[in-house]
C-alpha angles and dihedrals in degrees: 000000000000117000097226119116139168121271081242093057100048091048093053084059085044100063097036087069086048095056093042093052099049095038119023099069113170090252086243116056093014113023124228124259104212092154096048123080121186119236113196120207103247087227133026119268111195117197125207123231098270106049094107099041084109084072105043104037100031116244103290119111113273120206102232134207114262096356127192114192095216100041096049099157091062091079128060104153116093116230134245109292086221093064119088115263124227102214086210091066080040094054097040085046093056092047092046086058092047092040082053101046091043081057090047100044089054100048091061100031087080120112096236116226116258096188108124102003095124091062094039097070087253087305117121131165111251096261100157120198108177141002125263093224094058095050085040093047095038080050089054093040110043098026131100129204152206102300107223125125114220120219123258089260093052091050093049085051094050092049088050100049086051089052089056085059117030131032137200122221134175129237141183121222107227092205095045107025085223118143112234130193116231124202105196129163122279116248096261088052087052083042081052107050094042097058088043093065099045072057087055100052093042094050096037090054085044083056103044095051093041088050088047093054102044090057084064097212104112118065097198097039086062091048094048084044089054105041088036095037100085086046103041092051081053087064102056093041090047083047088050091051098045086044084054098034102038093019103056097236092157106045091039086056097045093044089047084040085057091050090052100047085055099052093072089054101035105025088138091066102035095054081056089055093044092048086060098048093053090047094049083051086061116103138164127222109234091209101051094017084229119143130222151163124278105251136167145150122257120270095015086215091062091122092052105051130072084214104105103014122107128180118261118204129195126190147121095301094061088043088060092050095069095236105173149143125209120183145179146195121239087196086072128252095109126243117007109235121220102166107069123104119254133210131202134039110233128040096311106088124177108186117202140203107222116204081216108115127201127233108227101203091054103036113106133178138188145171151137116265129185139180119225120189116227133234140207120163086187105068123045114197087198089073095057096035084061123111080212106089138041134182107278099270077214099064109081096194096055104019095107097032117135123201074192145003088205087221116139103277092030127224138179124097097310110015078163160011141215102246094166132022121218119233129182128178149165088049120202118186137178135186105186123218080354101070107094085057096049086051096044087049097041093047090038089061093028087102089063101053151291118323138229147186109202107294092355132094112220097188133264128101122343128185149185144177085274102045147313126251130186113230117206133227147188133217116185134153097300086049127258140336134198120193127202140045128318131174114217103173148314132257111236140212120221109216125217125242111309132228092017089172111205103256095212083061117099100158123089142156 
């Protein structure tokens, strides 16, 4: 039986291990994430290094080492304070952060498809319908909620549990002078986060080379497994205590516990806190004039830290496991397709179906993958899990809207929301006997665009509605590598039916 498969068909393998590895936990050392689903980008998105400066620095201009105007992104690193400052670098450095969360803000702002996650074994393409901010903001306008009024203790308390979280900063917009409020987290929130997502590597490598030993394929993937496992296992539990003892689990969950028991007593109040937050999320790009939400992964940091990234390995060993993922629209047009390869950079896609085959005994992949929370000060899903609000029964338009059915799959505005983003970075990839033909065919479409296999970048030109970079690559005698950060796709969280309304509740305002 000869080894060789379609690209199609190894992909398909590909992201199946990916999907293993981030979702099918044992229930004791990695818990299961039955209410998660993994979308994958249909083509690969890089990001340069200073996508997510915005994050890390604010949002005012930074001088930068060895600057070229014109080639900002090549330099990352601010320069001495004691050096003078152009106020036109300034100036251009301020509009590239908020040109770059703008770009970010609206990625994950996208309601993900759930058709066709229940047969796909929780995998789905990234096929967007709506955006997250319209169904939040049409559930803070057009709701009502549980009609009590707290007590002015009770409403001390509640200001001083969300201080503990969240925090309120001014800054001043170098293009328009304008003064702008900031709600950022708190610095147990940051303390939090950052020890969460040590949790996640650790837990995520634990995974990867559990998943790799049960398919019983590999020989060398079950003795590792069973001479690693116990340490490995040490290491997750060691990254959950420290989570719990240096990142503050315990008291983030009981102040967000607090929080919780209130709303049922002060919802009123709440649904006006949550209103302006929402509205102090709320920026403008100063290039396009276009508002959006505040959103950024946590830590900010995350790409240049070794904190939260494991290795992923693909052979013929995994090959061999079985690992795969089919899935299917219920909207028609029959099985999504994830494996072909994909060229341009920008909106205009053309997907290809190569004749190259791949030998499965000699293909061999590797990379770096981590998983970033996302945030986003301006939506709480608290708000739209509570039994507290409904849509107003005297607004015709809205009365019978859903966020969510709560059927399996779910549907409705918003059946689900991007909670991690899925980063992967430092690509090797190798083709075997067939790499002189991938690298005659890559380099011989390069000039057309950037090019992609399924959910990963292979290098070339990549643009957006803010510029277009090209994005180098290697090929040598172990195949190709492409260095630098790409984004593949994100995990998403089904939501339950909402609003589910308590029914023993009568009164509303």
């Amino acid at each position: 039986m000869s080894n060789n498969v379609e690209p199609a068909v190894m992909m398909n393998s590909i992201l199946g291990k990916i999907s293993d590895a981030l979702l099918n936990g044992d229930g004791e050392v990695v818990p299961l994430s039955n209410d998660h689903y993994l979308a994958f980008l249909s083509v690969g998105l890089p990001l340069s290094p200073d996508t997510f400066n915005y994050a890390i620095e604010g949002f005012g201009g930074v001088m930068r080492n060895n600057v070229d105007p014109e080639k900002l992104d090549e330099s990352v690193t601010p320069h001495d304070d004691a050096a003078a400052s152009d106020p036109a670098q300034l100036a251009a450095d301020a509009r590239r952060k908020y040109q770059a969360a703008d770009a970010f803000s609206a990625l994950c702002d996208l309601v993900p498809d759930t058709s066709g996650i229940v047969d796909s074994g929780r995998i789905n393409v990234w096929n967007p319908e709506t955006r997250i901010s319209y169904a939040y903001a049409l559930a803070l306008q057009f709701s009502q909620v549980y009609n009590i009024e707290p007590d002015e203790e009770t409403k001390r308390k509640l200001d001083r549990w969300r201080s503990l979280l969240q925090t309120t900063k001014i800054e001043k917009d170098l293009v328009t002078e304008e003064e702008v409020e900031i709600t950022t987290e708190s610095e147990l929130v940051t303390k939090y986060r950052e020890k969460m997502l040590a949790y996640y590597g650790e837990a995520l490598a634990y995974n990867t080379m559990r998943i790799s030993a049960l398919a019983g394929q590999d020989e060398q993937a079950v003795h590792q497994f069973a001479i690693n496992g116990p340490l490995m296992q040490m290491k997750v539990r060691a990254a959950e205590n420290d989570w719990i003892s240096n990142g503050y689990r315990d008291t983030y969950d009981r102040i967000n516990a607090a929080i919780a028991a209130v709303e049922g007593r002060s919802f009123a109040l709440l649904k006006q806190r949550y209103k302006e937050d929402f509205v102090r999320s709320i920026l403008t790009n100063p290039s396009s004039g276009a508002n959006f939400l505040y959103t950024a992964p946590i830590p900010a940091d995350f790409a240049l830290s070794d904190s939260g990234w494991s290795e992923f390995h693909f052979d013929a060993g995994s090959f061999k496991s079985n690992h795969k993922y089919t899935s299917s629209r219920s909207s028609g047009g029959g099985s999504l397709d994830l494996g072909a390869f994909s060229i341009g950079g920008s909106g205009s896609v053309n997907k290809q179906k190569w004749n190259g085959m791949i030998n499965s005994e000699s293909f061999n992949l590797r990379f770096k993958m981590c998983r970033v929370p996302i945030y986003r000060p301006g939506i709480n899903l608290a708000f739209v899990k509570s039994g507290f609000w409904r849509f107003d029964e005297a607004n015709q338009e809205y009365k019978n809207t859903l966020l969510s059915d709560g059927a399996t799959p779910p549907n409705g505005l918003m059946p689900a929301i991007t909670t991690d983003a899925i980063f992967v970075k430092d690509l090797q990839l190798d083709f075997g006997e067939f790499n002189s033909e991938y690298e005659r065919n890559i380099k011989e479409v390069r000039g057309s665009g950037g090019v992609s296999w399924g959910p990963l970048h292979l290098g070339g030109r990549h643009s957006n509605r803010n510029d277009e970079r090209n994005y180098e690559y290697e090929w040598n005698a172990q195949g190709m590598k492409i260095d630098g950060l790409q984004l593949i796709g994100f995990l998403c969280h089904t939501l339950d039916k909402a609003p589910d309304p308590n029914p023993t509740i009568t009164d509303w305002i």
